[in-house]
Short mmCIF file of C-alpha atoms in Angstrom, two decimals:
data_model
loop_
_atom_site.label_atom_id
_atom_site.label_comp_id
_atom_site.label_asym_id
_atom_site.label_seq_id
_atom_site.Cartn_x
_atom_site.Cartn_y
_atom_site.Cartn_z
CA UNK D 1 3.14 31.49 97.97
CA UNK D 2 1.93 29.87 95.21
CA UNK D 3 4.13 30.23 91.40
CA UNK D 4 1.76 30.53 88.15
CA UNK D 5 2.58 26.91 87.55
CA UNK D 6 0.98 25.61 90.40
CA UNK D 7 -1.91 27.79 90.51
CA UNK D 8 -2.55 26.65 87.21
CA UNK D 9 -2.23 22.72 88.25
CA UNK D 10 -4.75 23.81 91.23
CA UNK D 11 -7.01 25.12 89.06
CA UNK D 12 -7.49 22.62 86.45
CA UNK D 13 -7.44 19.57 89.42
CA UNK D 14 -10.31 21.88 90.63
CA UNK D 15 -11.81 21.99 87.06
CA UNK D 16 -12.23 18.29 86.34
CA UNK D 17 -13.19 17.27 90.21
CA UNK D 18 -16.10 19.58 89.91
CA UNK D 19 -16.96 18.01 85.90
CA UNK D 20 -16.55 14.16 87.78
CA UNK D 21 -19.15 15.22 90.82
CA UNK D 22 -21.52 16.61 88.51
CA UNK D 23 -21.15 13.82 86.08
CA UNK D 24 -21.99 11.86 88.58
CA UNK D 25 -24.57 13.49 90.14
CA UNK D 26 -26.64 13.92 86.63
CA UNK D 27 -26.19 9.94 86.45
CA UNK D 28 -28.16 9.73 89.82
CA UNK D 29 -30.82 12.04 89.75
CA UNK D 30 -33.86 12.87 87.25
CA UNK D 31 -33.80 15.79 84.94
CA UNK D 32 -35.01 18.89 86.51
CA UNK D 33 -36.49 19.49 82.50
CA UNK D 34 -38.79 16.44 81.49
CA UNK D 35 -39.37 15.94 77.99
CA UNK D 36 -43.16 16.33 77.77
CA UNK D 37 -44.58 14.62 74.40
CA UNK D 38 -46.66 16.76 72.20
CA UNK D 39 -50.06 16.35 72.81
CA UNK D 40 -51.55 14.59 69.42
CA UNK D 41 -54.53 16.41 69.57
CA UNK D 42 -53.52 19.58 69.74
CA UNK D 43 -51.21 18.58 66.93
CA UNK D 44 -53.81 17.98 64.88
CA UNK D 45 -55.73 21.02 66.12
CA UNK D 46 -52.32 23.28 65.27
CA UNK D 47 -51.53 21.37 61.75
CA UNK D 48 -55.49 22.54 60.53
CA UNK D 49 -55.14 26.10 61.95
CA UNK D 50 -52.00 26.23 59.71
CA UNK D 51 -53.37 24.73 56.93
CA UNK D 52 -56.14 27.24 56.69
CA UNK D 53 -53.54 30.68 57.42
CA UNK D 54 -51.30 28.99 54.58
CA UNK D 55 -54.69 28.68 52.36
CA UNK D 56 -55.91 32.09 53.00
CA UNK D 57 -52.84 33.62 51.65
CA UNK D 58 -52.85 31.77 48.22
CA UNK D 59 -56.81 32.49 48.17
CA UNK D 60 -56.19 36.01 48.07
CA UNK D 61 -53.77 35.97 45.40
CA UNK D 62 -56.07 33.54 43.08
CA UNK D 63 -58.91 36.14 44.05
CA UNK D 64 -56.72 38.96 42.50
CA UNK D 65 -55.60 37.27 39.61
CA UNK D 66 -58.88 36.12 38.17
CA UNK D 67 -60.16 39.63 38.57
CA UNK D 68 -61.77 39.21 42.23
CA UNK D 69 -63.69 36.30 41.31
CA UNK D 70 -63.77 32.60 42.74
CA UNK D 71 -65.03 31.61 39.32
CA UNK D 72 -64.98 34.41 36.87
CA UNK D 73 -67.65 33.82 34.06
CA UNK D 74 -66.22 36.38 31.63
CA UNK D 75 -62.70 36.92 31.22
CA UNK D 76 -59.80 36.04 29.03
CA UNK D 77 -58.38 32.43 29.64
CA UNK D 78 -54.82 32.59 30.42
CA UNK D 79 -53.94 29.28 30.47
CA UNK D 80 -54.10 28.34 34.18
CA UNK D 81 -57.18 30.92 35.82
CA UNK D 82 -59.26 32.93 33.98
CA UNK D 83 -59.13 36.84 34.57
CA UNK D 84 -62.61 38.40 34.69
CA UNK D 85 -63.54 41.26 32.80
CA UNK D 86 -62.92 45.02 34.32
CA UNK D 87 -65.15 46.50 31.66
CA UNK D 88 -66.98 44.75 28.85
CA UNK D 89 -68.87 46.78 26.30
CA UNK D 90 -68.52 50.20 28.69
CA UNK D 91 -70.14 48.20 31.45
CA UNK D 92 -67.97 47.91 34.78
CA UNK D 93 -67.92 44.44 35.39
CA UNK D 94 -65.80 44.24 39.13
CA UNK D 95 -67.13 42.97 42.03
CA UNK D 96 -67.96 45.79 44.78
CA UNK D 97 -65.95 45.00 48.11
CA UNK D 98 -69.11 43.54 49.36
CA UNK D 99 -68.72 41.01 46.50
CA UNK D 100 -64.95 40.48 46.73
CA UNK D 101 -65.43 40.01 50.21
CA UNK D 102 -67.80 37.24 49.43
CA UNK D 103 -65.92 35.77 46.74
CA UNK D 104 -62.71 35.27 49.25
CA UNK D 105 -65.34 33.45 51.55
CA UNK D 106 -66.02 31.22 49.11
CA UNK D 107 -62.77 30.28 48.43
CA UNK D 108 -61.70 30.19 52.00
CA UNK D 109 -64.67 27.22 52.58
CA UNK D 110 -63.08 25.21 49.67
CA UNK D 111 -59.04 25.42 51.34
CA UNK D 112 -61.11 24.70 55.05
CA UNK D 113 -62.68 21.62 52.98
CA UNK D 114 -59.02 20.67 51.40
CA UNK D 115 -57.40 21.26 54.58
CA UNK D 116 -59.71 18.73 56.79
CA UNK D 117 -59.46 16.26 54.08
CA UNK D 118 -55.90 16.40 54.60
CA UNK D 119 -56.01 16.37 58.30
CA UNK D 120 -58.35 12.87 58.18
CA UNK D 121 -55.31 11.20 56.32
CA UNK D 122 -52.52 12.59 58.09
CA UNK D 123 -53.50 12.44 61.49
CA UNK D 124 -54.60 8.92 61.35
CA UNK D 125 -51.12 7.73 61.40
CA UNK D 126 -51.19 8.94 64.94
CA UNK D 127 -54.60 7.80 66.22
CA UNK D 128 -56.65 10.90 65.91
CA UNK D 129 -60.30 10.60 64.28
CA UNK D 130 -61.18 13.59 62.35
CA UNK D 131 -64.93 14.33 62.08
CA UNK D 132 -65.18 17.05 60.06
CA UNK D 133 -67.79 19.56 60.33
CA UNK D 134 -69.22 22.94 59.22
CA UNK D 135 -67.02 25.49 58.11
CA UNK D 136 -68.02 29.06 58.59
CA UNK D 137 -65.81 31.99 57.20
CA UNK D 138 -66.29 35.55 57.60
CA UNK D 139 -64.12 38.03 55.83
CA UNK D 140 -63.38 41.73 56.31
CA UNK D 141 -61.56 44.18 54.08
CA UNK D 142 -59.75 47.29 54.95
CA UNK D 143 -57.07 49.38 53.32
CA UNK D 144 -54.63 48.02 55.70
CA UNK D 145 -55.62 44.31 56.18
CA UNK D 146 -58.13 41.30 55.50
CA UNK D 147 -59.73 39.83 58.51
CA UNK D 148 -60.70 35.87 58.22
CA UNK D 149 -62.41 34.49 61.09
CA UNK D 150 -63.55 30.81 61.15
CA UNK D 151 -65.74 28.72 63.15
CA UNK D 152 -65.98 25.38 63.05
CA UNK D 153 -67.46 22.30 64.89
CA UNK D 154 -64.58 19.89 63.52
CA UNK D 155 -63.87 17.56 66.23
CA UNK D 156 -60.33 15.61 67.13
CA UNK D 157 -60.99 12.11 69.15
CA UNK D 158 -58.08 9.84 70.52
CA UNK D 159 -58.90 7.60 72.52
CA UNK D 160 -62.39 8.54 75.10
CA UNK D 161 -60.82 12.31 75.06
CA UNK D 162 -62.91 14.38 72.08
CA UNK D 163 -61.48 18.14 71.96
CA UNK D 164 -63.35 20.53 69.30
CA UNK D 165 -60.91 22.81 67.09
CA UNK D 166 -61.47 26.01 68.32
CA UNK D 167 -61.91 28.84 66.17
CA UNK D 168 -59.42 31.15 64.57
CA UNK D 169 -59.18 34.88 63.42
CA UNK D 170 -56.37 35.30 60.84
CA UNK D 171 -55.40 39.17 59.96
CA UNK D 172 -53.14 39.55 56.97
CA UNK D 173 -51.41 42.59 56.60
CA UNK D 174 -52.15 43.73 52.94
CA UNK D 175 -53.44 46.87 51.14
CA UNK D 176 -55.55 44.31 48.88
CA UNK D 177 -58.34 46.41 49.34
CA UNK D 178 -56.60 49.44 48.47
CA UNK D 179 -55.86 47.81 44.80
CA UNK D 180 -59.50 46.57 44.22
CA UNK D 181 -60.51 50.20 44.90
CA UNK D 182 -57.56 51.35 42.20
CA UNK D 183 -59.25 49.03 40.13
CA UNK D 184 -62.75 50.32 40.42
CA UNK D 185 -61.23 53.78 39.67
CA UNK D 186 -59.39 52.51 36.63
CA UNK D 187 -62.01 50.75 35.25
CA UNK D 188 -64.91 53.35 35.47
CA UNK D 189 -62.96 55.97 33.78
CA UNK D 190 -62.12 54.13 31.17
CA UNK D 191 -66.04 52.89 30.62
CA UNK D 192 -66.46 56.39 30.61
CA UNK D 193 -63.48 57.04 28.13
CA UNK D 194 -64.90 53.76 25.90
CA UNK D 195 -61.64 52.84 23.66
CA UNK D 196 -58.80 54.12 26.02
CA UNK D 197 -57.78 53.03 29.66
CA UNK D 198 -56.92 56.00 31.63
CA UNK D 199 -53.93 55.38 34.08
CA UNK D 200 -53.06 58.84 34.68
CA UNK D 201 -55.09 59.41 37.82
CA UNK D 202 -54.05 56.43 39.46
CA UNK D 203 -51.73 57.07 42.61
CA UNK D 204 -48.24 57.07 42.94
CA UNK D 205 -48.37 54.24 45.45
CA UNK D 206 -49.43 51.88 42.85
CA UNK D 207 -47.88 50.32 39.92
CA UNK D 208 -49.47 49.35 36.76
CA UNK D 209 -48.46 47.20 34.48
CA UNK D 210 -50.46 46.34 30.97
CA UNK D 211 -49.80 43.47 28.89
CA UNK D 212 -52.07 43.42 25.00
CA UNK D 213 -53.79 40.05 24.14
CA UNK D 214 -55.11 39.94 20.71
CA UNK D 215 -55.82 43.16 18.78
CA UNK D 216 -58.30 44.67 21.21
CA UNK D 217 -57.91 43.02 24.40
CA UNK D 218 -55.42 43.95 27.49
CA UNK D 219 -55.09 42.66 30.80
CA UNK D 220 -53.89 45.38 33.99
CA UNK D 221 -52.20 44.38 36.83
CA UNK D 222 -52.19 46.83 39.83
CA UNK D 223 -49.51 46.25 42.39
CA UNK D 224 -48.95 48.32 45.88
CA UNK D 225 -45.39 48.87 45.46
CA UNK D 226 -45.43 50.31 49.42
CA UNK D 227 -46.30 46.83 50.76
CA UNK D 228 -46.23 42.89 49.68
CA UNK D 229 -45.40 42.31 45.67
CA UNK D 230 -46.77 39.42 45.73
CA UNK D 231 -50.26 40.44 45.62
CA UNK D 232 -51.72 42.23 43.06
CA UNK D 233 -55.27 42.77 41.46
CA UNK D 234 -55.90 41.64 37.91
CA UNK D 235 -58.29 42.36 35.38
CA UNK D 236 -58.92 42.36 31.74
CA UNK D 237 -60.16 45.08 29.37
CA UNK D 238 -61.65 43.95 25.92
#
């Protein structure tokens, strides 16, 4: 019968012959898990699709700052963007969501621009040609979301292999749409009202926040405190 002491002595004897044979064995042989190298066109293929999902985001808070507007043409310059006019003379001046819907298209063709432009540079370093070619961008807007699908006939060569990127659908959780339709609300009651902006209908599941510029001008920002902060719709009063 065996004391603790030598059970122990068996044990760890047993230990390190079974660490040598398997040391030895992984010497010998292959590994059962081959490192597989990334495929460089669908690196380039994953590096635009992210490019444009990073894009879209920042779109849609430039859109809501500058009053849901790509390029506002009436607004009050705030240094950076300009936010576009809510109401103007008791005219309502905000794009319908037809409009803002448009608008976001607009600016999602200029980031799908910017973002081949930066594929072309980066990706040569690794032997892909980037032949960029016609964006197309569709956007949707519900209370609960923003839908941006893209097409596109850009094409990644290396080599004789030529792979087209395929296209993407990008849904962003965001009650955007829910602000620009606060917004509406907001700013045809107070056309209606003329010198005052009425805030007291608004509902509880948005915050509102009004900042004076000059003597007769103010700019509102609506915020859906139930979901993302940092989005919110913009516009100015004057």
């Amino acid at each position: 019968m065996l004391k603790r002491g030598q059970l122990s002595i068996f044990v760890l004897a047993g230990l390190a012959l079974v660490i040598v044979v398997a040391l030895v064995l992984s010497l010998q042989q292959p590994s059962s898990l081959p490192i597989i190298p990334v495929d460089p066109l669908t690196a380039a293929a994953s590096q635009l699709r992210a490019c444009w999902e990073e894009h879209d985001i920042s779109d849609i808070r430039l859109l809501g700052v500058q009053g849901g507007y790509a390029d506002p043409q009436f607004g009050l310059y705030q240094g950076l963007v300009t936010t576009a006019y809510a109401v103007k003379n008791d005219d309502v001046l905000l794009p319908s969501r037809g409009q803002l819907e448009h608008e976001l298209e607009t600016l999602a063709i200029r980031s799908r621009q910017d973002c081949g432009d930066e594929l072309v540079l980066n990706a040569s370093s690794y032997g892909v040609r980037v032949e960029q070619g016609e964006d197309i961008v569709n956007v949707t807007i519900t209370p609960s979301n923003i839908i941006i699908r893209t097409e596109t006939t850009t094409t990644l060569t290396l080599g004789q292999t030529t792979r087209q990127v395929q296209s993407q659908l990008h849904r962003i959780e965001t009650r955007f749409g829910v602000l620009h339709e606060r917004a509406l609300e907001l700013a045809t009651r107070t056309a209606i009202a003329a010198d005052s902006i009425d805030i007291v209908q608004l509902m509880d599941d948005t915050d509102v926040r009004i900042a004076s510029v000059g003597a007769t001008a103010y700019i509102v920002a609506l915020t859906d405190i139930t979901a993302r902060k940092d989005i919110e719709f913009v516009a100015s009063y004057g």
